[in-house]
Coordinates of C-alpha atoms in Angstrom, one line a residue:
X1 CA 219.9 -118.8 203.5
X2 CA 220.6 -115.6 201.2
X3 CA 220.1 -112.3 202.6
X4 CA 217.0 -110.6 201.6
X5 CA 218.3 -106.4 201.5
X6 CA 214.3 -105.5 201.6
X7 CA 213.5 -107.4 204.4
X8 CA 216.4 -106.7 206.9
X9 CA 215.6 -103.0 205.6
X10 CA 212.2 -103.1 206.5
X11 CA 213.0 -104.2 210.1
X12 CA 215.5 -101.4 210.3
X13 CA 213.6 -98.8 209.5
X14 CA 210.8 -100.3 211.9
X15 CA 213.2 -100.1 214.6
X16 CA 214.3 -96.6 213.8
X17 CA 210.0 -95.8 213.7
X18 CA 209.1 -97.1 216.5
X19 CA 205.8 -95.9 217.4
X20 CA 204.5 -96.5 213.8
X21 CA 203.2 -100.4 213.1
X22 CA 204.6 -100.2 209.5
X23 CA 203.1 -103.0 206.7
X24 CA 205.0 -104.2 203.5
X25 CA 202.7 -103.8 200.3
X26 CA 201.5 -105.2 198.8
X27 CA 201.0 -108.5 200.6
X28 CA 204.4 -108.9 201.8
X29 CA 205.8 -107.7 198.6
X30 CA 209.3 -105.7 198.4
X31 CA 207.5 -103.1 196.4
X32 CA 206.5 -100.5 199.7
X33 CA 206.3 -100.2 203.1
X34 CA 203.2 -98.2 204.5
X35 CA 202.0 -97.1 208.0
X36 CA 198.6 -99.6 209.6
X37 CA 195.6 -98.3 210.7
X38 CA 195.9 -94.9 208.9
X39 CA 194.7 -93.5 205.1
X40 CA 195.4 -90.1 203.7
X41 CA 193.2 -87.4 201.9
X42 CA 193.2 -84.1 200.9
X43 CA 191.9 -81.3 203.6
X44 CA 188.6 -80.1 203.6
X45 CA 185.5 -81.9 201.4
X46 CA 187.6 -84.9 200.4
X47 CA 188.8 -85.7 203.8
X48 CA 185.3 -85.7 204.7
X49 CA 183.8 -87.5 202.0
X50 CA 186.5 -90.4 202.8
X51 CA 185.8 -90.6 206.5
X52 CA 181.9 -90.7 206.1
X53 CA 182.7 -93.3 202.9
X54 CA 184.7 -95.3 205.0
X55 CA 182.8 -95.6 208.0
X56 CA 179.7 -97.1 205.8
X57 CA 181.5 -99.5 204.5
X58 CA 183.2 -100.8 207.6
X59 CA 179.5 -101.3 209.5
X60 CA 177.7 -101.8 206.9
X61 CA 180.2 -104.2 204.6
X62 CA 183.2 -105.6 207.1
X63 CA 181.4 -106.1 210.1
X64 CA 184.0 -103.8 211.7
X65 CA 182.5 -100.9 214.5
X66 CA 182.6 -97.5 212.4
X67 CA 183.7 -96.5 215.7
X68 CA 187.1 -97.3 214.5
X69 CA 187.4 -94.3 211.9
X70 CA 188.5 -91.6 213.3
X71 CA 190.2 -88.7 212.0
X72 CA 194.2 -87.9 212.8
X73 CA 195.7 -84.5 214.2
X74 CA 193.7 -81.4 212.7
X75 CA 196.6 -79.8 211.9
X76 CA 197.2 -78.5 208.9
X77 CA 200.1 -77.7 206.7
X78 CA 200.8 -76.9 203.3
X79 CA 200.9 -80.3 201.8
X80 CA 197.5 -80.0 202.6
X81 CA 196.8 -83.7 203.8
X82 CA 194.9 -85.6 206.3
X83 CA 195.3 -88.7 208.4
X84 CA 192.6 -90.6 208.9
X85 CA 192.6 -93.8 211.0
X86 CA 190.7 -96.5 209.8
X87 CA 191.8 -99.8 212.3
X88 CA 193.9 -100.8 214.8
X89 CA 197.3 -100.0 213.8
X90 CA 198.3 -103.2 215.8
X91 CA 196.6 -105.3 214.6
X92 CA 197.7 -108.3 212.0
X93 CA 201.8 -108.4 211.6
X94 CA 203.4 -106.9 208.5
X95 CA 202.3 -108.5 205.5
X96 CA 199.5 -105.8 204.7
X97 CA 196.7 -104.0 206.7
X98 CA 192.7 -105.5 205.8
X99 CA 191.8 -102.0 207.1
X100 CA 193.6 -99.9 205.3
X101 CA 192.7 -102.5 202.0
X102 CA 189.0 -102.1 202.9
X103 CA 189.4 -98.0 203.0
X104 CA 191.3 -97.4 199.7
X105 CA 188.4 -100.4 198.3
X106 CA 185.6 -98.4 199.6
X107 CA 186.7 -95.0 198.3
X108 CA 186.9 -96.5 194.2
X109 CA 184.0 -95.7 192.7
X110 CA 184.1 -92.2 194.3
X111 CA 187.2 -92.2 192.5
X112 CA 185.9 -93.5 189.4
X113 CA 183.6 -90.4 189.5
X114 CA 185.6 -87.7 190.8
X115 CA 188.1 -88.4 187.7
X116 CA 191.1 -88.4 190.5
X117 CA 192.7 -90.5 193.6
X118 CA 190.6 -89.5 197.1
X119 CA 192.8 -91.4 199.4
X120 CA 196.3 -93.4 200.1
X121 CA 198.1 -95.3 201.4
X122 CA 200.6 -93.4 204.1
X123 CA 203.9 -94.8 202.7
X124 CA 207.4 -94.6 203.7
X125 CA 209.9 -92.4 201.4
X126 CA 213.1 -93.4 201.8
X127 CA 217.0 -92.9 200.7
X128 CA 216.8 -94.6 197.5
X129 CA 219.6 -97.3 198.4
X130 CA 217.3 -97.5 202.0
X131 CA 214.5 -100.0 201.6
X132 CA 216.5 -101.3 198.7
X133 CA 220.2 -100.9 199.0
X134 CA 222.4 -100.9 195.7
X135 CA 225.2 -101.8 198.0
X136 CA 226.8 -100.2 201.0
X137 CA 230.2 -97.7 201.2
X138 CA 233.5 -99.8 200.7
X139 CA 236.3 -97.4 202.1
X140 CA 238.9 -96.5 199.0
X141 CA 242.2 -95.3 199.7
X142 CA 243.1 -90.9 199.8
X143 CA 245.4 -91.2 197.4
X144 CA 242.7 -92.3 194.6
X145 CA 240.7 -88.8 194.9
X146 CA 237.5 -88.7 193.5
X147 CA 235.5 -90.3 190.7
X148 CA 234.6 -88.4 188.9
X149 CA 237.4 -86.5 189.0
X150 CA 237.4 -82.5 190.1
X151 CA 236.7 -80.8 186.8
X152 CA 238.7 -77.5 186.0
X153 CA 237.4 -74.0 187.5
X154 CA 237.0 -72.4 190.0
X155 CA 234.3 -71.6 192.6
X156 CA 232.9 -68.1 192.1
X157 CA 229.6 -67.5 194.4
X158 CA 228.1 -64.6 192.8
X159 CA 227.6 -66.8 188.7
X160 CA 227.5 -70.3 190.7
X161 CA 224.4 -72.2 190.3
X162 CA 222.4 -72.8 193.4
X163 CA 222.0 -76.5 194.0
X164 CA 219.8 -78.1 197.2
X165 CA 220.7 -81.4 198.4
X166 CA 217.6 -82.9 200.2
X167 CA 219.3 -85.6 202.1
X168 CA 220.5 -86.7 205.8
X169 CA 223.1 -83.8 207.1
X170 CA 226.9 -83.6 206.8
X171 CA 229.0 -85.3 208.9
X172 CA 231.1 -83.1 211.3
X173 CA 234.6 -83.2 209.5
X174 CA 233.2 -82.6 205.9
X175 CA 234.8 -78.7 206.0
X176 CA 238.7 -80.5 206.4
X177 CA 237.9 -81.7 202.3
X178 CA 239.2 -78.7 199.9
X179 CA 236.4 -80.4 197.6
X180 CA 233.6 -78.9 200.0
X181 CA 234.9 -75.7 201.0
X182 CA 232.3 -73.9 199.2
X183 CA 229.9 -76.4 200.7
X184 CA 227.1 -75.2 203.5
X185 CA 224.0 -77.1 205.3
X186 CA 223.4 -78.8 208.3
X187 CA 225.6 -81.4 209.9
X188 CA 223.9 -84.8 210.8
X189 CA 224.5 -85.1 214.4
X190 CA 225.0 -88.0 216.4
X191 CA 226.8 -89.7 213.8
X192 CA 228.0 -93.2 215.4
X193 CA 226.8 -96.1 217.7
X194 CA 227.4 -96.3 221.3
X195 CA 230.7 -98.6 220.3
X196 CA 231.7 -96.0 217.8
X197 CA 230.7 -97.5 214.7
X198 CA 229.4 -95.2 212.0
X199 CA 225.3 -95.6 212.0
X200 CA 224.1 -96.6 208.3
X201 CA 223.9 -94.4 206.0
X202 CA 225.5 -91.4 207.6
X203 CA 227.8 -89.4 205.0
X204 CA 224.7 -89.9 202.5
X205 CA 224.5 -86.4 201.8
X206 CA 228.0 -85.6 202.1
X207 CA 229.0 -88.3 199.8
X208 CA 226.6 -86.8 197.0
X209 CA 227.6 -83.2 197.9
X210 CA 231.1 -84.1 196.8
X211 CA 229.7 -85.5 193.5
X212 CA 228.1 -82.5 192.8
X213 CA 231.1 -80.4 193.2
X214 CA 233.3 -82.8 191.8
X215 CA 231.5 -82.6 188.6
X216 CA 230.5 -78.6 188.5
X217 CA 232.9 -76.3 190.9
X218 CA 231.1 -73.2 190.4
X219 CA 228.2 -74.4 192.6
X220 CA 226.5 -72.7 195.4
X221 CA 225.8 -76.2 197.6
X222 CA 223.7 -76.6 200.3
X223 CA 222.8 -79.5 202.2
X224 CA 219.7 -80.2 204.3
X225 CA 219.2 -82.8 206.9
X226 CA 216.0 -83.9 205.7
X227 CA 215.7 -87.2 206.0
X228 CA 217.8 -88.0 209.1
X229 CA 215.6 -90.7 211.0
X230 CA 217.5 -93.5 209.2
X231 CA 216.4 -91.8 205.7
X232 CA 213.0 -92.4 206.3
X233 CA 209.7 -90.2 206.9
X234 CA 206.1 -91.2 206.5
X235 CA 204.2 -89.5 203.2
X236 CA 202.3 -87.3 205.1
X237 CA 204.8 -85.5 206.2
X238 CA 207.2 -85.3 203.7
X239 CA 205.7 -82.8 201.2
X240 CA 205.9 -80.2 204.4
X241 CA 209.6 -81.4 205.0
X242 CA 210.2 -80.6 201.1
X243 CA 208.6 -76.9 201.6
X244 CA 210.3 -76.5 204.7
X245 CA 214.1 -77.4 202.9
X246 CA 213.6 -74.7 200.3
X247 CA 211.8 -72.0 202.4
X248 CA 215.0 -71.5 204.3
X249 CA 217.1 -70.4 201.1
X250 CA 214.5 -70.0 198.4
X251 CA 213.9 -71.9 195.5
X252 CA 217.1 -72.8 193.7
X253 CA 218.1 -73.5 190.5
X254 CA 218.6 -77.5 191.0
X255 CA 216.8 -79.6 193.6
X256 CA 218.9 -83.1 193.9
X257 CA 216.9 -85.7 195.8
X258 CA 217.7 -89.5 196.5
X259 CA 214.9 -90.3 198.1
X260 CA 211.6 -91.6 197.6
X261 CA 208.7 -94.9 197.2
X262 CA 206.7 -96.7 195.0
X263 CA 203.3 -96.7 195.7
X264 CA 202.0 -99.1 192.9
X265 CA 200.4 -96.3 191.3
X266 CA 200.8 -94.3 188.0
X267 CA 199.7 -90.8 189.2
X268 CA 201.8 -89.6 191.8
X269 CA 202.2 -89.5 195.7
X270 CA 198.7 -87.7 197.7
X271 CA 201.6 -86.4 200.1
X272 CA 204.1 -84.4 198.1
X273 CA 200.6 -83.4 195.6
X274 CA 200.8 -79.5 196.8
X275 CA 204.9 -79.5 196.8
X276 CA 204.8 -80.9 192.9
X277 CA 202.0 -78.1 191.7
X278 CA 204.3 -75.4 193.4
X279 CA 207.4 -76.9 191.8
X280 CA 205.7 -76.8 188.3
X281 CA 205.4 -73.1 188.6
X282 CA 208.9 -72.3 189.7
X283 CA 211.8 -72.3 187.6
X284 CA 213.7 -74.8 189.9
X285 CA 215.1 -78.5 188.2
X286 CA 213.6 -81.4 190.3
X287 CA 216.9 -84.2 189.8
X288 CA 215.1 -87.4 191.9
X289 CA 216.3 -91.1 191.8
X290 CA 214.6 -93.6 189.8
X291 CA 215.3 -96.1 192.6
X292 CA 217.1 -99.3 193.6
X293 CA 214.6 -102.0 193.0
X294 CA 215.8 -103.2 189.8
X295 CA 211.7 -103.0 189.1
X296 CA 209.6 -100.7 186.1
X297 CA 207.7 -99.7 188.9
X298 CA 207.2 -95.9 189.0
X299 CA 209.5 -94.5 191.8
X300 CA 208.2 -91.0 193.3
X301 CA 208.8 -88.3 193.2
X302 CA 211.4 -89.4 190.2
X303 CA 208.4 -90.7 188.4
X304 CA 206.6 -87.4 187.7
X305 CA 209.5 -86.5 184.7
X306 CA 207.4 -89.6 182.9
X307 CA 203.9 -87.4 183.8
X308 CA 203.3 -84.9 181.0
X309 CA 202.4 -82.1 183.1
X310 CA 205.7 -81.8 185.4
X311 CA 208.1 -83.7 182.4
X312 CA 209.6 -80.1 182.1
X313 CA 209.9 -79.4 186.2
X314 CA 211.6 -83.3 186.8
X315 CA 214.7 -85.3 185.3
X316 CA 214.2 -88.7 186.9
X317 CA 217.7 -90.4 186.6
X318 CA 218.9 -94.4 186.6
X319 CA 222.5 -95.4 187.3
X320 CA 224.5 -97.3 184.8
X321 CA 227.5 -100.0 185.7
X322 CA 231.2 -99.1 185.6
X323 CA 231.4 -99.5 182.3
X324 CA 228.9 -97.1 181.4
X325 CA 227.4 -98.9 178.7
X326 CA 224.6 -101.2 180.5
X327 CA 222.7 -100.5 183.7
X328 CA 223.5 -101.4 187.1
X329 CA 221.7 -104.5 188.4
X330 CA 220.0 -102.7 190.9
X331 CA 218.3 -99.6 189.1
X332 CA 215.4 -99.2 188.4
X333 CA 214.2 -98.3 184.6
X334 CA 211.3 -98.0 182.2
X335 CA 209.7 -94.8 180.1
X336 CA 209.4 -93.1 183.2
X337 CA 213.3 -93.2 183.7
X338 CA 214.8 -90.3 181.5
X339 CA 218.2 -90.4 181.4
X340 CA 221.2 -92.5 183.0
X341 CA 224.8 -91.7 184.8
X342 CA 227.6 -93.6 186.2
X343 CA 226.1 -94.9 189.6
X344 CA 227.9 -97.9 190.3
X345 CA 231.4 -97.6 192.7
X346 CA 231.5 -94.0 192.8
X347 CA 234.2 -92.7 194.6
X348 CA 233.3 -89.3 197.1
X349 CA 233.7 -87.8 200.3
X350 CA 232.1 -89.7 203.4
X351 CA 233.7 -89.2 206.9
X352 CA 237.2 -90.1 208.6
X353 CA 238.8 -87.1 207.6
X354 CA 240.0 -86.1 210.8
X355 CA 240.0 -89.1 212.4
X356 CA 239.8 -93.1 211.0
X357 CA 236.0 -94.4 211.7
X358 CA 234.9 -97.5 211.6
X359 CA 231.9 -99.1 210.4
X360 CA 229.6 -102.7 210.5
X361 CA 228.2 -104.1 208.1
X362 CA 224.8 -104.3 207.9
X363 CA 223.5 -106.3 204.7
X364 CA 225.5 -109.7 203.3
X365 CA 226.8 -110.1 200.0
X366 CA 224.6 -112.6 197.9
X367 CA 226.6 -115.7 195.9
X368 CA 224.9 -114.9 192.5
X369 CA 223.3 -111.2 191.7
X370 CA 219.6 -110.9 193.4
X371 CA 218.1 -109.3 189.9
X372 CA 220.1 -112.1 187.8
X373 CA 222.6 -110.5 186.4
X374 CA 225.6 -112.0 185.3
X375 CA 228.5 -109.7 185.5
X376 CA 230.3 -109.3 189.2
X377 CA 228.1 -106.1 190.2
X378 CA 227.3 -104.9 194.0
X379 CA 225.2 -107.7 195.0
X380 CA 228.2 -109.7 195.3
X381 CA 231.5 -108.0 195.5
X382 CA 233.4 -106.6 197.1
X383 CA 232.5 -110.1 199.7
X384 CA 231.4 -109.4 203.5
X385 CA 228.9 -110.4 206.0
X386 CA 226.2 -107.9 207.2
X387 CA 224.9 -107.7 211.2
X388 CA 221.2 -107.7 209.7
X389 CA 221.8 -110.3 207.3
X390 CA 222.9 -112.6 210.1
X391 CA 220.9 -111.7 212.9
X392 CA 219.7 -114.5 215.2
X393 CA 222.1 -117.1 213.1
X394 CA 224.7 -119.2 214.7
X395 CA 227.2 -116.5 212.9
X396 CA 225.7 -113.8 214.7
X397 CA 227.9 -110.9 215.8
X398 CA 230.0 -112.1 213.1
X399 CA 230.0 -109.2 210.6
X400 CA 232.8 -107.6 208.9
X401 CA 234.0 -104.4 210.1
X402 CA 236.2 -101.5 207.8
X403 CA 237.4 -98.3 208.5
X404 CA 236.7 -95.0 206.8
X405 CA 239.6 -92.6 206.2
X406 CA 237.8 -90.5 203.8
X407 CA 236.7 -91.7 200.5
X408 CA 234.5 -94.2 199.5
X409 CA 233.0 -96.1 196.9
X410 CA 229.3 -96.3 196.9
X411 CA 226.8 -97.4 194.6
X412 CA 222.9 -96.2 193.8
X413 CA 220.8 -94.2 192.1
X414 CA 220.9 -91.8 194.9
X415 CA 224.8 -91.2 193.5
X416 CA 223.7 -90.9 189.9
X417 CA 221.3 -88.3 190.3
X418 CA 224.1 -86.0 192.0
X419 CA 226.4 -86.3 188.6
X420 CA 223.3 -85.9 186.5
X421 CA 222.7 -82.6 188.4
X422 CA 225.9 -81.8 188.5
X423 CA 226.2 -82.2 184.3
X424 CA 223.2 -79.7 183.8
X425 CA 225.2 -77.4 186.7
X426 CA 228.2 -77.4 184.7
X427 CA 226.1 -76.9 181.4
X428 CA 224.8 -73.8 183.2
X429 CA 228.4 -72.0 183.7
X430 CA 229.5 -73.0 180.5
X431 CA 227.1 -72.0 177.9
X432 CA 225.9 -69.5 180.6
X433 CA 222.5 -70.6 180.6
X434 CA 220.4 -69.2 183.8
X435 CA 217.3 -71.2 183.3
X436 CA 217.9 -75.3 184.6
X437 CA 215.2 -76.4 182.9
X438 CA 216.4 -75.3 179.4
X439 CA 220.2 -76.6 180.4
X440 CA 218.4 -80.1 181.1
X441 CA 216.4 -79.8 177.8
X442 CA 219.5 -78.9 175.6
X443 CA 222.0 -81.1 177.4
X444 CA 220.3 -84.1 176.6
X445 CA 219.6 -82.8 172.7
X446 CA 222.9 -82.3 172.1
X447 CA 224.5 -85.6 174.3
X448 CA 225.2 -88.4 171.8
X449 CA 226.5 -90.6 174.5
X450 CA 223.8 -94.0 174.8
X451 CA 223.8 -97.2 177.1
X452 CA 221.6 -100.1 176.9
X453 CA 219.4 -100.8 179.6
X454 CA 216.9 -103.6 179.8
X455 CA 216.9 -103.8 175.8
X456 CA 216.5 -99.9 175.4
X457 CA 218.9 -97.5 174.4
X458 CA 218.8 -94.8 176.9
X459 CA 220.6 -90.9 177.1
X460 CA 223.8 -91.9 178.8
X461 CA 225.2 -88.6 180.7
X462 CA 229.2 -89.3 181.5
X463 CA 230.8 -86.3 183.0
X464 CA 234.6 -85.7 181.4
X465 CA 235.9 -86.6 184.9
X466 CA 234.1 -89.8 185.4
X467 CA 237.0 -93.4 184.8
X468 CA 235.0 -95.6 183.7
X469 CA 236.1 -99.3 184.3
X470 CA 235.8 -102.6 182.3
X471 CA 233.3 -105.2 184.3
X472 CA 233.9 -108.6 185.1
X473 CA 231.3 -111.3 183.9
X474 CA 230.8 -114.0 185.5
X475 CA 230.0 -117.4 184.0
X476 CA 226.9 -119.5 185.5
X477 CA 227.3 -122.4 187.1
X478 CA 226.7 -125.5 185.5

């Protein structure tokens, strides 16, 4: 049976969620993955108007007790959302909710009359190679370095251009790397299993720090363990976690995030609502990942460079093969995607610096690309076998296990956006440009690189450092 990445993904981010029944949406599609039992709405009149809406059309149209709607914590933050619970969040299994599909039905024609979205879904954001992976970290040898390469200049704190990495943390040893000197943020924390293994995804937001300074030196980087809990977090709290990462130092001049969910909507995520009207005043750069689910689907926050309103506060990037010239299997595309870098077998920091560590694989190589491609991209090479692709098989316990030394090769959108913000960085410090918004703007006016993706030609942004490498294609079997 071939692996399904999704899937295994879903149960392992139910695992590291414990006490929240998660769904997949919709209907047992790969396109989401939501909490049961619970809607959101704005504070105040809305949140109100959605509870008494709801709790009519349960008793009056479902036959289920109104009793059932109740309102979450009272708290409020500045994302300015409520929970409201609107079933038993254990009841059914995983392929959807009926009462959270009976409270977004009820709430339609207020919709239809208020001119705007009343209530949600509470979905899952995720690292964008999380619910989806492009592929896992491959170790690569010391004596490659980094691609792309380290371009010239120095680091000069007082000129550099403030970039925020909204990630998971840096792992413990990422200070021994001359590449990251200049680096500061959190560290992860407990960074491997109880056998030593590394956990998944850990070095996330080290590996994209070093992409970022790779490709522009004179960078102020900092890193914020964000999204730690397996890269996930639920919707509703997100937008607070996204004010809470750029409290601490201010607004900078990029924001670089690889995270994020469909929601099979064209207008946005109710969770992050307050943190994108504050970003649209400010002169900070929103970088986001268009996603790995090889799908047109609008990716959030990426998606809201594709939104008129915020298409001058967000550059919503897709990765490209080795080559350069095509996109990766995995990435996700359509209008809403505005430009493309290199995102397939990057080479960057990761962990093992101080000490070799080694690591399990969790996902299985497929025999032929999951999205149809034909050439030999992530799906299936390099070759191993994945603990969660094999669980309760007779090859169990099976996987394949490597050891990192220090660099890696990765592949994802979540690397791409890195080298995009990295491009506008370096922009920036040369044409000494203090406004990230107008460096983004006349970056991509004056870049006369193009790749092809899904029958469009795209910006293509290719950093001088980057070694591109030919592909191999692979013929179909007869």
């Amino acid at each position: 049976m071939a692996p399904q990445r999704f899937h295994e993904q879903f149960d392992q981010i139910q695992r590291s969620m414990p006490d929240v029944p998660l769904a997949l949406g919709p209907d047992d599609s790969a396109e989401f993955v939501y909490e049961k039992g619970v809607v959101l709405a704005r504070d105040g009149e809305e949140a109100r108007l959605v509870e008494d809406t709801v709790r009519t059309h349960f008793t009056e149209a479902t036959g289920l007790s109104g009793d059932q709607v109740r309102r979450g914590s009272p708290e409020t933050n500045r994302s300015g959302i409520t929970r409201i619970q609107v079933g038993d969040p254990g009841h059914g299994d995983r392929r959807g909710d009926r009462a959270v599909a009976h409270a977004l039905r009820a709430l339609r024609g207020h919709e239809s009359r208020a001119g705007r979205r009343l209530v949600s879904r509470n979905h899952v954001v995720s690292l964008a190679v999380n619910s989806c992976p492009g592929d896992e970290p491959v170790p690569a040898p010391l004596t490659q370095g980094t691609n792309p390469a380290p371009a010239e200049g120095g680091h000069d704190p007082d000129t550099a251009v403030d970039v925020l990495v909204v990630d998971n943390g840096l792992t413990h040893d990422y200070a021994l790397v001359p590449l990251l000197a200049h680096v500061q943020g959190d560290l992860h924390g407990t960074e491997t299993d109880a056998k030593g293994n590394l956990l998944q995804y850990v070095g996330h937001g080290t590996f994209i720090a070093g992409l970022v300074a790779a490709v522009a030196p004179n960078t102020n980087i900092t890193v914020r363990n964000t999204l730690n809990d397996a890269g996930a977090v639920l919707e509703d709290e997100f937008g607070q976690r996204l004010f809470d990462a750029v409290d601490r130092n201010g607004w900078p001049d990029i924001l670089s995030l690889s995270a994020g969910t469909s929601n099979g909507r064209d207008d946005g995520l109710l969770g992050v609502a307050a943190f994108m009207e504050e970003l649209r005043e400010q002169n900070t750069l929103l970088v986001a990942a268009a996603g790995n689910n090889s799908s047109a689907s609008p990716f959030w926050p990426a998606a809201y460079a594709g939104l008129p309103e915020y298409a001058h506060a967000v550059l919503s990037v897709g990765a490209l093969r080795t080559d350069g010239e095509y996109g990766a299997c995995f990435s996700n595309y359509g209008p809403w995607v505005k430009a493309y870098a290199p995102g397939e077998r990057l080479t960057s920091t990761l962990t093992g610096f101080d000490a070799p560590v080694p690591y399990l694989y969790q996902h299985s190589t497929y025999d032929a690309c999951r999205y149809n491609f034909t050439y030999a991209c992530t799906c299936q090479s390099p070759r191993h076998t994945g603990v969660l692709s094999e669980a309760g098989t007779p090859t169990s316990g099976k996987a394949d296990q490597v050891m990192f030394e220090g660099y890696t090769h990765w592949s994802g959108t979540s690397f791409a956006t890195p080298v995009a913000a990295g491009m506008i960085a370096a922009f920036m410090t040369a044409d000494k440009e203090g406004d990230a918004r107008a460096a983004r703007k006349q970056l991509l006016a004056g870049d006369t690189a193009y790749a092809e993706v899904r029958g469009a030609h795209v910006p293509a942004l290719l950093p001088a450092g980057w070694r591109p490498s030919p592909v191999t294609q692979l013929v179909p079997p007869a």
